[in-house]
Amino acid sequence: VEASIPEPQREAWTKHQVSGFKDKDEFESEVVRHVETTLARSMFNCDESAAYSAASLAFRDRLILEWNRTQQRQTFADSKRVYYLSLEFLMGRALDNAMLNIGLKDVAKSGLSELGFRIEDIIEQEHDAALGNGGLGRLAACFLDSLASLNYPAWGYGLRYRYGIFKQEIIDGYQVEVPDYWLDFNPWEFPRHDVTVDIQFYGYVHKVQDESGRFVSRWEGGETVKAVAYDVPIPGYDTPSTNNLRLWSSKAASGEFDFQKFNNGEYESSVADQQRAETISAVLYPNDNLERGKELRLKQQYFWVAASLYDIVRRFKKSKRAWREFPDQVAIQLNDTHPTLAIVELQRILVDLEGLEWDEAWNIVTATFGYTNHTVLPEALEKWPVGLFQHLLPRHLQIIYDINLFFLQSVERKFPGDRDLLRRVSIIEESQPKMVRMAFLAIVGSHKVNGVAELHSDLIKTTIFKDFVNIFGVDKFTNVTNGITPRRWLHQANPRLSALIKSKVGSLDFLKDLTLLNKIELSINDKEFRREWADIKYSNKVRLAKHIKESTGVSVDPSALFDVQVKRIHEYKRQQLNIFGVIHRYLTLKAQSPEERKKAQPRVTIFGGKAAPGYWMAKQIIHLINTVGNVVNNDKDIGDLLKVVFLEDYNVSKAEIITPASDISEHISTAGTEASGTSNMKFVLNGGLIIGTCDGANIEITREIGENNIFLFGNLAEDVEDLRHSHTYGNHQIDPDLAKVFEEIEKGTFGNPHDFASLISAVRDHGDYYLVSDDFRSYIETHALVDEAYKNQEEWITKSITSVARMGFFSSDRCINEYAEGIWNIEPLKTQTKDGTGKDE
Ligand code: 475
């Protein structure tokens, strides 16, 4: 760096080199400076919100200095970078995370206290960055934390939605969606008004001859929208490495509004153009595990992918390397099929703009990309009408046709005459209307395809992508079981547990190598340790009970068994099975004498999660949970034996309160439907046990922690197809206890039965696709085992400690290292080396 400053000015620059605050005093002075200057507030008029803003700005300043140095190190080292393309980054709050990762939370705590604030209250001021729906988006956020913590040169690319996932309110037991305007004041982003890309849509393609007589395609006409970069620094834990998350925001290409039009008096039209451009990055689509084929969604995808690739290619071209070296410098990971257009866009750049031959370009493209699949649900697999493509991205459609042609020719060479195979694997589905199958395009354009848990990766190889295994060979398909960052999900969410573990491990090193957790198993008989372990769980439950009281008005007893199911509401995740089970429990208690009831294990069943606004069944499930809660919670016979609550607006910061407070959590998807799940890992890491089906990562969790420490139930994935078949073609007998639950709902015990008719008929009359009835008996019986087990508190604590000790595998650090080695072929950068390059000496 210094070498690039001319000698006469160098002294002045280096003399004034900035460094962030280092101690409490400097922190306080930064806070006061930001209050008085950046925020233009008087220090005599500083409320908690201003204190939050100023503290965040003080930390942001520090982050951006480290960010600068990290980027310089990466540029000097000139080694391969990975780019993680995701339409969703569910980041949650940033301040607490930044303080902990940098290691200055104690400094901030005493500094804020001297200025008159409690750090907890300041942290609470922050609005979640909720640019995601659920598992897929949160996984991307955990990956960014691990990439920075492990010193990988990595960037995330996403969209800067003006509105994140909606805020959920529960009104009269129904979900009501309220817009989440989160950008009012966001100290964590840096607008880069100098980093912009013009993005083209619509128009037409024509062929022209270049100087050498070669025919090349030109994409012209249409409209242009400007992409503006906003950078979010991502601090690693206990390392100076600070990576970048670049989010694109859309703007009218003409700037504020079209001056030509404006001067001609076409005011409305010039403003309308501006609004149309800004619409592209305005909202996050609120669907989880569902794609609905809307034009604006495809526009979002191309806008984001084209801006990101332009940026990546621009960076590569600065190095003046030959194009064939591109895959040695760049790895791009596609988080699901949402960014699949990047494959087509890179091929377009190389062939149309850079003049490479098709095959040479295609080899570069496929060596660059990796594709992660997150779901086998058919309704979630992306398909776009060919006509829509033709209209919006005419040149891309041509390229897709060519990719498909060469691909099908290679299939024909390998399996001559198999017409049905060609039809099955074609990127173009010959339906009415014709569709582009994005997952097939992603497979053909990548060098690796991975699933997110062992069962899931096996399932994609034997079902939805079976033909592609035959075509490309099995080695192209691999598994990387998901993980979670222990920084946020243990150290930040459960500081007391983290401190207790530290006292046994000897340091906080387990936050960097989670397998060190196994050391706590040595203390399994340590009375004091066990008492403290139980006490931490109890106080986390007290904190949640307080939150429940404040948000729902329901009083719950912290010594009851806390049973939690928090995740997006979806039929395949089976919150309906849970609430039917709760009704069964209620009816059982009601039928008992007061004497018998005294033997019952008191329970609090806690639900949370959003339903996609257009998902009728999911909304009915939320309504049923609330009406059941209403009846049960006010039944004098039942008292504290059973409480049912629905926590509104489940998000990352609520998860940080809920996860450490569970005794048991529910991961009860129909076997073969949940790709992995990641909250299952978070709950176990926080000392909660789980009840679950043999699905997703539950299977690997069981393998790690031992089957005595988990409550598994239900049918296996291999039997699901036959069971569904028998529902349709046999006479479908539903479980008698479930039938009683239905009877009670239909009697009107929980409000107007008409409201819940569709929930019942899905099971009774429409084939019970999710096997609610088939699994009901085993679910109820397993819950009885949970009650019994909980009564033996000593045994329970042993299970809890043992499970945590064996969770080392599920760190997202392990997961990122597997991607780095098996898919990206990248290495971490040293943060300090003699020659300053960051490369090994
Ligand atoms: C799986 N979301 C979890 C998690 O791998 C898994 C978003 C937009 C449009 C369509 N779908 C989505 C998902 O598909 C999704 O969140 N998938 C989830 O990915 C991380 O742990 O089992 O359901």
Short mmCIF file of C-alpha atoms in Angstrom, two decimals, residues 42 83 135 178 386 399 474 480 511 513 538 649 655 749 768 829 838:
data_model
loop_
_atom_site.label_atom_id
_atom_site.label_comp_id
_atom_site.label_asym_id
_atom_site.label_seq_id
_atom_site.Cartn_x
_atom_site.Cartn_y
_atom_site.Cartn_z
CA SER A 42 -26.49 16.72 21.64
CA TYR A 83 -18.12 -15.95 -4.16
CA GLY A 135 -33.11 -22.22 6.72
CA VAL A 178 -46.89 -5.87 8.25
CA VAL A 386 -39.77 -20.11 -22.14
CA ILE A 399 -27.58 -19.59 -24.96
CA VAL A 474 -21.56 -40.34 -9.30
CA VAL A 480 -21.88 -31.44 2.67
CA LEU A 511 -15.61 -21.70 19.55
CA ASP A 513 -12.74 -26.00 17.06
CA TYR A 538 -33.64 -22.85 34.22
CA ASP A 649 -42.78 -12.74 14.56
CA ALA A 655 -34.40 -17.52 18.16
CA THR A 749 -64.52 -27.03 21.11
CA ASP A 768 -52.83 -37.63 3.90
CA LEU A 829 -5.00 -16.70 3.90
CA GLY A 838 -0.77 -13.37 3.45
#
